[in-house]
Structures are given as C-alpha cells and as structure tokens.
C-alpha cells in the first residue's frame, strides 16, 4: 500500500434487478469480486447463454480482470492486480451460475456448505454455466472457507459469516481494507432457522463504512408482502411452515398427501423430514443430492423407467405403486405424473418450481391438480427480509453509508445513520 491508496467499490451488475450482484472492492494492488451469478430473466427467451449474449443482455457484469481470458478474449493484468480473489455468498443461481467463468488461477471462496453442494447440484451439467475446456458437469474448485476466519488477499481481508436465507449454507461477507470496513449481506432474512447467526454477523458489521444490502423486500411497494403484516395469513417464518405441514398430516389421517420444495432449500426439507409424523419419501434425484452433498440417506422412489443411482441404499427404496395407493403412511415428493395421484388428495407446494404467477408454466401446473380434484396448497416462506426486517438490519449495523442492491426499488431503503448511495451500473465509488 502507498499513502494515496483508497478503497474503491465498483458495481458491475445486479443493482436494480432482483439477483445477480457483481461487486468489486479494490485497494492498491488487491481486489476481490462478489458474487458470480446470472440475473434470472426467462421472459427474454435468449437463443443461447454465451458470454457475449449474457453481457449484451446485462445478465452478468462486464467485469475486467476476473473472467477467464479464454472466455473474454482479454488478458488479465496481473501486474496491476497482484492479489485477486472471488467470493460467492450462496448457491442460488443468481449468485453462483457464472462461477465457472472466473479465471482458473483466481481463488474462489464460499462457505463450506455452498462449496460442497455446488458440485453436487451441477453433476448433470445443467446448473452452472460451463467452463472453457471442460465438460458441462465440471465445477471449478471452490475453497471452503472456515466461518469467521480472516482470509488475506493482499491488502484486503475477507471474513465469511454464516447467515440465513432460503439457500442452505447462505453466508454474509465482511471486507476490510487498510482504511475501511465493508459489509455485504448477500441474501438475508431474520425469520429463518438461524436469526442468531444473522445477528452475530450484523454485530461484526456494526458501524461499517459501507453496508451493501439486498433489498428484495422493498421491490413491490404496491403489494403487501410483509410476513409481519396483519393481512398476511401464511406462515410467518420457517418454524410455522414446518408446524403447518405437521398439522395438515394430523388433520388428514386418511388422505393422500404429497409435496414438493426447492432443491437448494435443503434445510426446509430436513426439518420437514424430522418433524413429520408420516415417513417422508423423496424422489430419487433429490435423495441422491442429499446423499452426495451431506452423506445422508432417506427413503426414496423412482418413477417407472428411471435410471438408478448407485449411491442410494436399496433397502430404502419404496415402490412407486405403494406410494400411489397410500393414504396414511407417507408424505411423498411429487415431481410430475399428477394424473396418477388420488382424487381428493392434498398437495403442498412449498416454494417449489414453478415458483409463482410470474412463471407462465405456473397456472397450467396448478390446473392439473384442480382437474384431478386434488387440493393444491401453496405453503410459502420468503428467503428475504421484508420491509421491517431490512430496517432492523440497518439499525443493527448503523453504517456510515448504505448501498442498496438486488432490488427493484433501491431508493426505498433509507439510512438514518449516514448517507445512502445509489450507484449506477459500472460506477466506481471511492469510500
Ligand atoms: Zn438467494
């Protein structure tokens, strides 16, 4: 470092969209980049996911000196940047999908669960963007960080904290340079399984020079999305959601009950398995994901003609026919074949795909159940802090500067403790 060095933050993507933040912090000859996702915009119906298409449509940031030169055609200036590293906060695609574009020589850090699960999720090559010169199911190395332990990147230090979001193993980040402290929330909430981890992270971030905060919860001011509002009738938090699923099983002792959840929301699934009075049976692909990433075995089934996984224990297999006939013993994960379910049954759709009305496949999906006279019950719990929780988070950190990202309305997040910065795409600010 020299006397004139200053901490800068450059915002390459994911500012006024939900997802895809790509932010660089630089000091002297050191710099770090977080996250490495792709903005999710299925309505664009793009012809391909090539680097150029993603750049042209602003689905990833045009970040210099981090991407693999074989992808960009531009060399990395390693003399200017002697120390570089990247970090990804959690395994959702809008934070991780572009990780294979990172130059192979730049180390990539993530929390230990994220580091372990991403290769398992990409096992069929349909989760991440491909790396040049590798098969589509390749996942570039991720260094599993030890929580709360500083990682040196030249003049910059990264500290990764366990946090809470609807992605298993989600983390937050504190970046320190010789003169500044910057906190990045990743995606965050206070109504999940581990609010105490979030509070601990926020305490460590207290009085940061800058708090880069996600603002998904302020994106729809015209709608009432708050979990804590009186109008809201669904589960207020993950605990209530699990309780409701248990309650529905108790109230319906003689009724076929099926469900689905989102693959990366592993923790919700584990809680449902642990709390359910019925035996929870997973589709084999999901059981395999849990085996591969956590080493855990659960009862599972195959659809007819499906290829078998060699790592699943044969004695835990339940015949598909047995599930189709059952009314009382099983709570099982449905992945299609709705026509075969029993009339009068109950299906619990817990933030599974299709996710909601914005997806054109959602209505037809719901219709299938109605056509079979099966009750369709959406049981949601948001992965994001709502308006009130965002205020609490800002209150706990009391940052000098608040920088909202990952939201349709960054101007709706306010900082009673200092300034608020609303950066433009590709803008660099000096702290
Ligand atoms: Zn997320």
Short mmCIF file of C-alpha atoms and ligand atoms in Angstrom, two decimals:
data_model
loop_
_atom_site.label_atom_id
_atom_site.label_comp_id
_atom_site.label_asym_id
_atom_site.label_seq_id
_atom_site.Cartn_x
_atom_site.Cartn_y
_atom_site.Cartn_z
CA UNK A 1 0.00 0.00 0.00
CA UNK A 2 1.00 3.58 -0.56
CA UNK A 3 -0.33 6.74 1.06
CA UNK A 4 -2.53 7.65 -1.85
CA UNK A 5 -4.29 4.30 -1.92
CA UNK A 6 -8.01 4.42 -1.31
CA UNK A 7 -10.73 1.82 -1.06
CA UNK A 8 -13.00 1.72 -4.08
CA UNK A 9 -16.16 -0.24 -4.82
CA UNK A 10 -17.30 -0.85 -8.38
CA UNK A 11 -20.83 -2.05 -9.11
CA UNK A 12 -20.91 -4.17 -12.25
CA UNK A 13 -24.35 -5.74 -12.08
CA UNK A 14 -27.42 -6.61 -10.03
CA UNK A 15 -28.35 -3.16 -8.75
CA UNK A 16 -31.95 -2.61 -9.83
CA UNK A 17 -32.74 -6.23 -10.64
CA UNK A 18 -33.52 -8.98 -8.18
CA UNK A 19 -30.36 -11.01 -8.24
CA UNK A 20 -27.03 -11.05 -9.97
CA UNK A 21 -24.99 -8.60 -7.88
CA UNK A 22 -21.39 -8.35 -9.10
CA UNK A 23 -19.33 -6.01 -6.99
CA UNK A 24 -15.58 -5.38 -6.81
CA UNK A 25 -13.73 -3.95 -3.84
CA UNK A 26 -10.22 -2.74 -4.63
CA UNK A 27 -7.31 -1.33 -2.66
CA UNK A 28 -3.78 -0.80 -4.00
CA UNK A 29 -2.83 -3.86 -6.00
CA UNK A 30 -5.50 -6.08 -4.42
CA UNK A 31 -9.07 -6.65 -5.45
CA UNK A 32 -11.96 -9.01 -4.75
CA UNK A 33 -15.20 -9.78 -6.59
CA UNK A 34 -18.57 -10.97 -5.26
CA UNK A 35 -20.96 -12.64 -6.29
CA UNK A 36 -20.79 -14.64 -9.54
CA UNK A 37 -24.39 -15.13 -10.53
CA UNK A 38 -26.58 -14.58 -13.55
CA UNK A 39 -29.73 -12.45 -13.43
CA UNK A 40 -32.79 -14.67 -14.00
CA UNK A 41 -34.96 -13.33 -16.81
CA UNK A 42 -36.69 -16.25 -18.56
CA UNK A 43 -39.01 -13.82 -20.39
CA UNK A 44 -36.08 -12.71 -22.60
CA UNK A 45 -36.11 -16.13 -24.31
CA UNK A 46 -32.46 -15.78 -25.32
CA UNK A 47 -31.14 -18.01 -28.10
CA UNK A 48 -28.12 -19.11 -26.05
CA UNK A 49 -26.19 -18.43 -22.86
CA UNK A 50 -22.89 -17.48 -24.44
CA UNK A 51 -20.68 -14.96 -22.66
CA UNK A 52 -21.49 -12.29 -25.24
CA UNK A 53 -25.25 -12.87 -25.02
CA UNK A 54 -25.12 -12.61 -21.24
CA UNK A 55 -23.06 -9.41 -21.40
CA UNK A 56 -25.28 -7.85 -24.10
CA UNK A 57 -28.39 -8.52 -22.02
CA UNK A 58 -26.79 -7.38 -18.75
CA UNK A 59 -27.36 -10.76 -17.14
CA UNK A 60 -23.75 -10.74 -15.93
CA UNK A 61 -21.41 -7.80 -15.37
CA UNK A 62 -18.68 -6.77 -17.79
CA UNK A 63 -16.01 -7.18 -15.11
CA UNK A 64 -12.39 -6.68 -16.22
CA UNK A 65 -9.51 -8.77 -14.87
CA UNK A 66 -11.56 -11.58 -13.33
CA UNK A 67 -13.04 -13.67 -16.12
CA UNK A 68 -11.13 -16.42 -17.87
CA UNK A 69 -9.30 -14.85 -20.88
CA UNK A 70 -10.39 -17.87 -22.90
CA UNK A 71 -13.97 -16.69 -22.36
CA UNK A 72 -13.49 -12.96 -22.90
CA UNK A 73 -10.52 -12.84 -25.28
CA UNK A 74 -8.99 -10.21 -22.97
CA UNK A 75 -5.89 -10.87 -20.87
CA UNK A 76 -5.81 -10.30 -17.13
CA UNK A 77 -3.43 -7.56 -15.98
CA UNK A 78 -1.65 -9.50 -13.24
CA UNK A 79 0.94 -6.74 -12.81
CA UNK A 80 -1.69 -4.18 -11.95
CA UNK A 81 -3.54 -6.69 -9.77
CA UNK A 82 -1.08 -8.74 -7.75
CA UNK A 83 -3.74 -10.17 -5.45
CA UNK A 84 -7.21 -11.26 -6.52
CA UNK A 85 -9.96 -13.47 -5.12
CA UNK A 86 -13.68 -14.00 -5.56
CA UNK A 87 -16.44 -14.98 -3.16
CA UNK A 88 -19.95 -16.22 -3.57
CA UNK A 89 -22.48 -15.78 -0.81
CA UNK A 90 -24.79 -18.71 -1.51
CA UNK A 91 -25.74 -21.31 -4.06
CA UNK A 92 -28.71 -19.67 -5.75
CA UNK A 93 -28.13 -19.28 -9.48
CA UNK A 94 -28.41 -15.51 -9.44
CA UNK A 95 -25.34 -15.58 -7.16
CA UNK A 96 -23.42 -18.59 -8.49
CA UNK A 97 -24.28 -19.55 -12.06
CA UNK A 98 -21.35 -17.68 -13.68
CA UNK A 99 -18.68 -19.01 -11.28
CA UNK A 100 -17.08 -21.20 -13.97
CA UNK A 101 -16.30 -18.04 -15.97
CA UNK A 102 -13.85 -16.95 -13.29
CA UNK A 103 -10.21 -17.30 -14.41
CA UNK A 104 -8.89 -20.64 -13.10
CA UNK A 105 -5.93 -19.02 -11.30
CA UNK A 106 -8.15 -16.74 -9.18
CA UNK A 107 -9.20 -18.44 -5.93
CA UNK A 108 -12.94 -18.63 -5.27
CA UNK A 109 -14.17 -18.76 -1.67
CA UNK A 110 -17.56 -19.73 -0.27
CA UNK A 111 -19.00 -21.11 2.94
CA UNK A 112 -18.36 -24.84 3.49
CA UNK A 113 -21.92 -25.99 2.67
CA UNK A 114 -22.03 -23.92 -0.52
CA UNK A 115 -18.62 -25.27 -1.56
CA UNK A 116 -19.80 -28.82 -1.06
CA UNK A 117 -23.25 -28.54 -2.63
CA UNK A 118 -22.47 -26.68 -5.85
CA UNK A 119 -20.55 -29.56 -7.48
CA UNK A 120 -23.37 -31.94 -6.49
CA UNK A 121 -26.02 -29.61 -7.95
CA UNK A 122 -24.03 -29.34 -11.18
CA UNK A 123 -23.49 -33.07 -11.51
CA UNK A 124 -25.68 -33.30 -14.60
CA UNK A 125 -24.16 -30.14 -16.09
CA UNK A 126 -27.42 -28.21 -16.03
CA UNK A 127 -26.86 -25.92 -13.06
CA UNK A 128 -23.82 -23.72 -13.79
CA UNK A 129 -22.54 -22.09 -16.95
CA UNK A 130 -19.79 -24.29 -18.43
CA UNK A 131 -16.05 -23.66 -18.02
CA UNK A 132 -13.94 -23.42 -21.17
CA UNK A 133 -12.17 -26.68 -21.97
CA UNK A 134 -14.25 -28.79 -19.58
CA UNK A 135 -17.35 -30.96 -19.76
CA UNK A 136 -20.61 -29.23 -18.86
CA UNK A 137 -20.78 -31.01 -15.49
CA UNK A 138 -17.41 -29.60 -14.39
CA UNK A 139 -17.42 -27.28 -11.37
CA UNK A 140 -14.29 -25.20 -10.86
CA UNK A 141 -12.60 -25.51 -7.46
CA UNK A 142 -14.21 -23.65 -4.57
CA UNK A 143 -12.26 -23.10 -1.38
CA UNK A 144 -14.47 -23.90 1.61
CA UNK A 145 -13.86 -21.03 3.99
CA UNK A 146 -13.85 -21.53 7.73
CA UNK A 147 -16.58 -19.32 9.16
CA UNK A 148 -15.38 -16.16 10.90
CA UNK A 149 -11.75 -16.77 9.97
CA UNK A 150 -9.99 -13.97 8.07
CA UNK A 151 -8.78 -14.70 4.52
CA UNK A 152 -5.91 -12.50 3.30
CA UNK A 153 -5.99 -11.23 -0.27
CA UNK A 154 -3.01 -8.83 -0.33
CA UNK A 155 -4.17 -5.68 1.45
CA UNK A 156 -7.73 -6.92 1.67
CA UNK A 157 -9.21 -9.32 4.22
CA UNK A 158 -12.38 -11.33 3.70
CA UNK A 159 -14.34 -12.82 6.57
CA UNK A 160 -17.24 -15.13 5.81
CA UNK A 161 -20.12 -15.39 8.31
CA UNK A 162 -22.93 -17.93 8.48
CA UNK A 163 -26.22 -16.18 7.81
CA UNK A 164 -29.81 -17.14 6.95
CA UNK A 165 -31.65 -17.30 3.64
CA UNK A 166 -33.70 -19.94 1.81
CA UNK A 167 -30.50 -21.35 0.32
CA UNK A 168 -28.77 -23.92 2.50
CA UNK A 169 -25.45 -22.63 3.89
CA UNK A 170 -26.00 -18.97 2.93
CA UNK A 171 -23.35 -16.56 4.20
CA UNK A 172 -22.59 -12.86 4.59
CA UNK A 173 -19.25 -11.14 4.00
CA UNK A 174 -17.13 -8.55 5.74
CA UNK A 175 -14.36 -6.99 3.66
CA UNK A 176 -11.69 -4.96 5.38
CA UNK A 177 -9.04 -2.85 3.68
CA UNK A 178 -6.30 -0.87 5.49
CA UNK A 179 -8.73 2.03 5.93
CA UNK A 180 -12.30 0.77 5.56
CA UNK A 181 -14.79 -1.89 6.59
CA UNK A 182 -17.47 -3.01 4.14
CA UNK A 183 -20.25 -5.48 4.85
CA UNK A 184 -22.21 -7.34 2.19
CA UNK A 185 -25.41 -9.08 3.26
CA UNK A 186 -25.76 -11.48 0.35
CA UNK A 187 -29.42 -12.56 0.57
CA UNK A 188 -30.62 -12.34 4.13
CA UNK A 189 -33.64 -12.63 6.44
CA UNK A 190 -34.48 -12.63 10.12
CA UNK A 191 -37.38 -15.12 10.01
CA UNK A 192 -35.45 -18.26 9.06
CA UNK A 193 -33.97 -21.03 11.20
CA UNK A 194 -30.94 -19.07 12.40
CA UNK A 195 -31.71 -15.45 13.25
CA UNK A 196 -28.97 -15.67 15.91
CA UNK A 197 -26.34 -16.22 13.20
CA UNK A 198 -27.62 -13.18 11.33
CA UNK A 199 -27.45 -11.03 14.45
CA UNK A 200 -23.91 -12.19 15.11
CA UNK A 201 -22.88 -11.28 11.55
CA UNK A 202 -24.55 -7.88 11.84
CA UNK A 203 -22.81 -7.20 15.16
CA UNK A 204 -19.48 -7.88 13.47
CA UNK A 205 -20.51 -5.49 10.69
CA UNK A 206 -21.51 -2.77 13.12
CA UNK A 207 -20.50 0.78 12.15
CA UNK A 208 -19.20 -0.41 8.81
CA UNK A 209 -18.11 2.33 6.43
CA UNK A 210 -20.44 0.80 3.89
CA UNK A 211 -23.25 -1.73 4.15
CA UNK A 212 -24.14 -3.27 0.80
CA UNK A 213 -27.62 -4.62 1.47
CA UNK A 214 -30.04 -6.66 -0.60
CA UNK A 215 -33.45 -5.05 -0.94
CA UNK A 216 -35.71 -7.70 -2.43
CA UNK A 217 -38.28 -6.95 0.30
CA UNK A 218 -38.83 -3.34 -0.85
CA UNK A 219 -39.29 -4.30 -4.50
CA UNK A 220 -43.09 -4.33 -4.59
CA UNK A 221 -44.31 -1.35 -2.56
CA UNK A 222 -47.79 -1.65 -4.12
CA UNK A 223 -48.23 -5.17 -2.72
CA UNK A 224 -48.38 -6.33 0.84
CA UNK A 225 -45.59 -8.88 1.06
CA UNK A 226 -44.69 -8.40 4.69
CA UNK A 227 -44.64 -11.58 6.72
CA UNK A 228 -45.34 -9.45 9.77
CA UNK A 229 -48.32 -7.54 8.44
CA UNK A 230 -51.82 -8.32 9.70
CA UNK A 231 -53.10 -9.07 6.19
CA UNK A 232 -50.58 -11.87 5.81
CA UNK A 233 -52.18 -15.24 6.56
CA UNK A 234 -49.46 -17.75 5.59
CA UNK A 235 -46.67 -19.00 7.84
CA UNK A 236 -44.75 -16.06 9.31
CA UNK A 237 -41.48 -17.94 9.47
CA UNK A 238 -39.87 -21.28 8.68
CA UNK A 239 -40.82 -22.75 12.05
CA UNK A 240 -44.51 -22.03 11.48
CA UNK A 241 -44.26 -23.51 8.00
CA UNK A 242 -42.93 -26.81 9.35
CA UNK A 243 -45.63 -26.81 12.05
CA UNK A 244 -48.33 -26.30 9.45
CA UNK A 245 -47.10 -29.26 7.40
CA UNK A 246 -47.16 -31.42 10.52
CA UNK A 247 -50.63 -30.15 11.43
CA UNK A 248 -52.00 -30.98 7.97
CA UNK A 249 -50.78 -34.54 8.35
CA UNK A 250 -52.51 -34.84 11.72
CA UNK A 251 -55.77 -33.40 10.37
CA UNK A 252 -55.81 -35.75 7.38
CA UNK A 253 -55.05 -39.27 8.65
CA UNK A 254 -56.76 -40.94 5.67
CA UNK A 255 -55.81 -38.82 2.69
CA UNK A 256 -53.00 -39.00 0.15
CA UNK A 257 -50.58 -36.16 0.92
CA UNK A 258 -47.80 -35.16 -1.42
CA UNK A 259 -45.46 -32.17 -1.56
CA UNK A 260 -42.54 -30.51 -3.26
CA UNK A 261 -39.86 -27.98 -2.24
CA UNK A 262 -37.00 -26.21 -3.99
CA UNK A 263 -33.83 -28.34 -4.33
CA UNK A 264 -31.42 -25.81 -2.80
CA UNK A 265 -33.65 -25.18 0.20
CA UNK A 266 -32.22 -28.26 1.89
CA UNK A 267 -32.79 -27.10 5.43
CA UNK A 268 -36.56 -26.79 4.98
CA UNK A 269 -36.67 -30.32 3.63
CA UNK A 270 -34.58 -31.66 6.52
CA UNK A 271 -36.94 -30.01 9.04
CA UNK A 272 -40.00 -31.46 7.27
CA UNK A 273 -38.41 -34.92 7.32
CA UNK A 274 -37.54 -34.62 11.01
CA UNK A 275 -40.90 -33.27 12.17
CA UNK A 276 -43.37 -35.21 10.00
CA UNK A 277 -45.42 -37.97 11.64
CA UNK A 278 -45.54 -39.71 8.23
CA UNK A 279 -42.48 -41.20 6.57
CA UNK A 280 -41.16 -38.65 4.08
CA UNK A 281 -40.23 -40.22 0.74
CA UNK A 282 -38.13 -38.27 -1.76
CA UNK A 283 -37.82 -38.65 -5.47
CA UNK A 284 -34.53 -40.46 -6.14
CA UNK A 285 -32.82 -37.42 -7.69
CA UNK A 286 -33.42 -35.41 -4.52
CA UNK A 287 -32.36 -38.29 -2.29
CA UNK A 288 -29.18 -38.53 -4.35
CA UNK A 289 -28.49 -34.80 -3.93
CA UNK A 290 -28.72 -35.18 -0.14
CA UNK A 291 -26.53 -38.28 -0.22
CA UNK A 292 -23.94 -36.63 -2.44
CA UNK A 293 -23.74 -33.34 -0.56
CA UNK A 294 -24.48 -34.33 3.04
CA UNK A 295 -23.85 -38.08 3.08
CA UNK A 296 -27.38 -38.67 4.42
CA UNK A 297 -29.78 -41.44 3.43
CA UNK A 298 -33.55 -41.05 3.20
CA UNK A 299 -36.40 -43.20 1.83
CA UNK A 300 -36.84 -42.61 -1.89
CA UNK A 301 -38.61 -43.83 -5.01
CA UNK A 302 -38.07 -43.99 -8.75
CA UNK A 303 -40.57 -43.18 -11.44
CA UNK A 304 -41.01 -46.07 -13.88
CA UNK A 305 -38.04 -46.49 -16.26
CA UNK A 306 -35.79 -44.06 -14.41
CA UNK A 307 -32.04 -44.70 -14.34
CA UNK A 308 -30.80 -45.89 -10.95
CA UNK A 309 -28.33 -44.10 -8.67
CA UNK A 310 -25.60 -46.38 -7.39
CA UNK A 311 -25.14 -44.49 -4.10
CA UNK A 312 -28.70 -44.92 -2.80
CA UNK A 313 -29.28 -47.78 -0.36
CA UNK A 314 -31.60 -50.38 -1.96
CA UNK A 315 -33.39 -51.14 1.31
CA UNK A 316 -34.68 -47.54 1.47
CA UNK A 317 -36.43 -47.73 -1.91
CA UNK A 318 -40.25 -47.57 -1.75
CA UNK A 319 -42.14 -48.93 -4.77
CA UNK A 320 -43.88 -46.18 -6.73
CA UNK A 321 -47.08 -48.24 -6.77
CA UNK A 322 -47.12 -48.33 -2.97
CA UNK A 323 -46.97 -44.52 -2.84
CA UNK A 324 -49.74 -44.14 -5.41
CA UNK A 325 -52.02 -46.36 -3.32
CA UNK A 326 -51.11 -44.92 0.07
CA UNK A 327 -53.38 -42.68 2.19
CA UNK A 328 -51.82 -42.72 5.63
CA UNK A 329 -48.20 -43.77 5.83
CA UNK A 330 -46.27 -41.48 3.52
CA UNK A 331 -45.70 -37.83 2.75
CA UNK A 332 -44.00 -38.01 -0.59
CA UNK A 333 -42.37 -35.67 -3.06
CA UNK A 334 -44.21 -35.36 -6.36
CA UNK A 335 -42.19 -34.49 -9.46
CA UNK A 336 -44.79 -34.94 -12.21
CA UNK A 337 -47.28 -37.64 -13.13
CA UNK A 338 -50.05 -35.72 -11.37
CA UNK A 339 -52.72 -37.68 -13.28
CA UNK A 340 -51.79 -40.77 -11.27
CA UNK A 341 -52.48 -39.17 -7.89
CA UNK A 342 -55.64 -39.96 -5.93
CA UNK A 343 -58.74 -37.83 -6.33
CA UNK A 344 -59.39 -35.86 -3.14
CA UNK A 345 -55.73 -35.82 -2.11
CA UNK A 346 -53.71 -32.90 -0.81
CA UNK A 347 -50.61 -31.43 -2.47
CA UNK A 348 -48.33 -28.99 -0.65
CA UNK A 349 -46.37 -26.67 -2.94
CA UNK A 350 -43.66 -25.15 -0.75
CA UNK A 351 -41.73 -22.65 -2.92
CA UNK A 352 -41.14 -25.46 -5.41
CA UNK A 353 -40.93 -24.97 -9.15
CA UNK A 354 -42.80 -23.43 -10.87
CA UNK A 355 -42.28 -20.71 -8.29
CA UNK A 356 -45.26 -18.44 -8.92
CA UNK A 357 -47.58 -16.50 -11.18
CA UNK A 358 -44.70 -14.71 -12.93
CA UNK A 359 -43.73 -18.06 -14.48
CA UNK A 360 -46.00 -18.86 -17.47
CA UNK A 361 -45.96 -22.55 -16.51
CA UNK A 362 -47.43 -21.90 -13.04
CA UNK A 363 -51.16 -21.64 -13.94
CA UNK A 364 -51.21 -24.84 -16.07
CA UNK A 365 -49.31 -26.59 -13.27
CA UNK A 366 -51.94 -25.63 -10.68
CA UNK A 367 -54.74 -26.57 -13.09
CA UNK A 368 -53.57 -30.18 -13.29
CA UNK A 369 -54.34 -30.63 -9.61
CA UNK A 370 -57.74 -28.96 -9.89
CA UNK A 371 -58.59 -31.26 -12.79
CA UNK A 372 -57.91 -34.27 -10.53
CA UNK A 373 -59.84 -32.72 -7.60
CA UNK A 374 -56.65 -32.59 -5.57
CA UNK A 375 -56.35 -29.70 -3.14
CA UNK A 376 -53.38 -27.50 -4.08
CA UNK A 377 -51.97 -25.69 -1.10
CA UNK A 378 -49.15 -23.18 -1.57
CA UNK A 379 -47.06 -23.00 1.61
CA UNK A 380 -44.53 -20.24 1.16
CA UNK A 381 -41.90 -18.64 3.31
CA UNK A 382 -39.74 -15.92 1.82
CA UNK A 383 -35.96 -16.14 1.74
CA UNK A 384 -35.68 -12.39 2.02
CA UNK A 385 -36.03 -9.81 4.74
CA UNK A 386 -39.25 -7.83 4.47
CA UNK A 387 -39.52 -4.04 4.87
CA UNK A 388 -39.46 -4.19 8.66
CA UNK A 389 -36.58 -6.66 8.85
CA UNK A 390 -34.50 -4.56 6.46
CA UNK A 391 -34.95 -1.63 8.85
CA UNK A 392 -33.84 -3.81 11.76
CA UNK A 393 -30.76 -4.95 9.86
CA UNK A 394 -29.77 -1.35 9.07
CA UNK A 395 -30.44 -0.42 12.70
CA UNK A 396 -28.12 -3.16 13.93
CA UNK A 397 -25.27 -2.17 11.60
CA UNK A 398 -25.67 1.63 11.68
CA UNK A 399 -23.50 2.07 8.60
CA UNK A 400 -21.79 5.27 7.50
CA UNK A 401 -23.03 4.58 4.00
CA UNK A 402 -25.91 2.35 2.96
CA UNK A 403 -25.76 0.89 -0.54
CA UNK A 404 -28.93 -1.00 -1.55
CA UNK A 405 -28.61 -3.55 -4.37
CA UNK A 406 -30.58 -6.60 -5.57
CA UNK A 407 -33.93 -4.73 -5.61
CA UNK A 408 -36.36 -3.10 -8.00
CA UNK A 409 -36.51 -0.05 -5.72
CA UNK A 410 -33.15 0.77 -4.11
CA UNK A 411 -34.44 4.28 -3.34
CA UNK A 412 -36.90 2.81 -0.82
CA UNK A 413 -34.16 1.73 1.59
CA UNK A 414 -33.10 4.51 3.89
CA UNK A 415 -30.16 5.12 6.20
CA UNK A 416 -30.91 7.05 9.39
CA UNK A 417 -27.24 6.74 10.39
CA UNK A 418 -25.46 8.37 7.45
CA UNK A 419 -25.53 8.70 3.73
CA UNK A 420 -27.19 6.44 1.21
CA UNK A 421 -25.53 5.74 -2.11
CA UNK A 422 -27.50 4.58 -5.17
CA UNK A 423 -24.74 3.60 -7.59
CA UNK A 424 -25.26 3.25 -11.31
CA UNK A 425 -24.22 0.13 -13.20
CA UNK A 426 -20.41 0.12 -13.78
CA UNK A 427 -19.93 3.06 -11.41
CA UNK A 428 -16.92 3.16 -9.09
CA UNK A 429 -17.21 4.92 -5.76
CA UNK A 430 -14.32 5.87 -3.51
CA UNK A 431 -15.01 5.42 0.17
ZN1 LIG B 1 -30.79 -16.12 -2.98
#
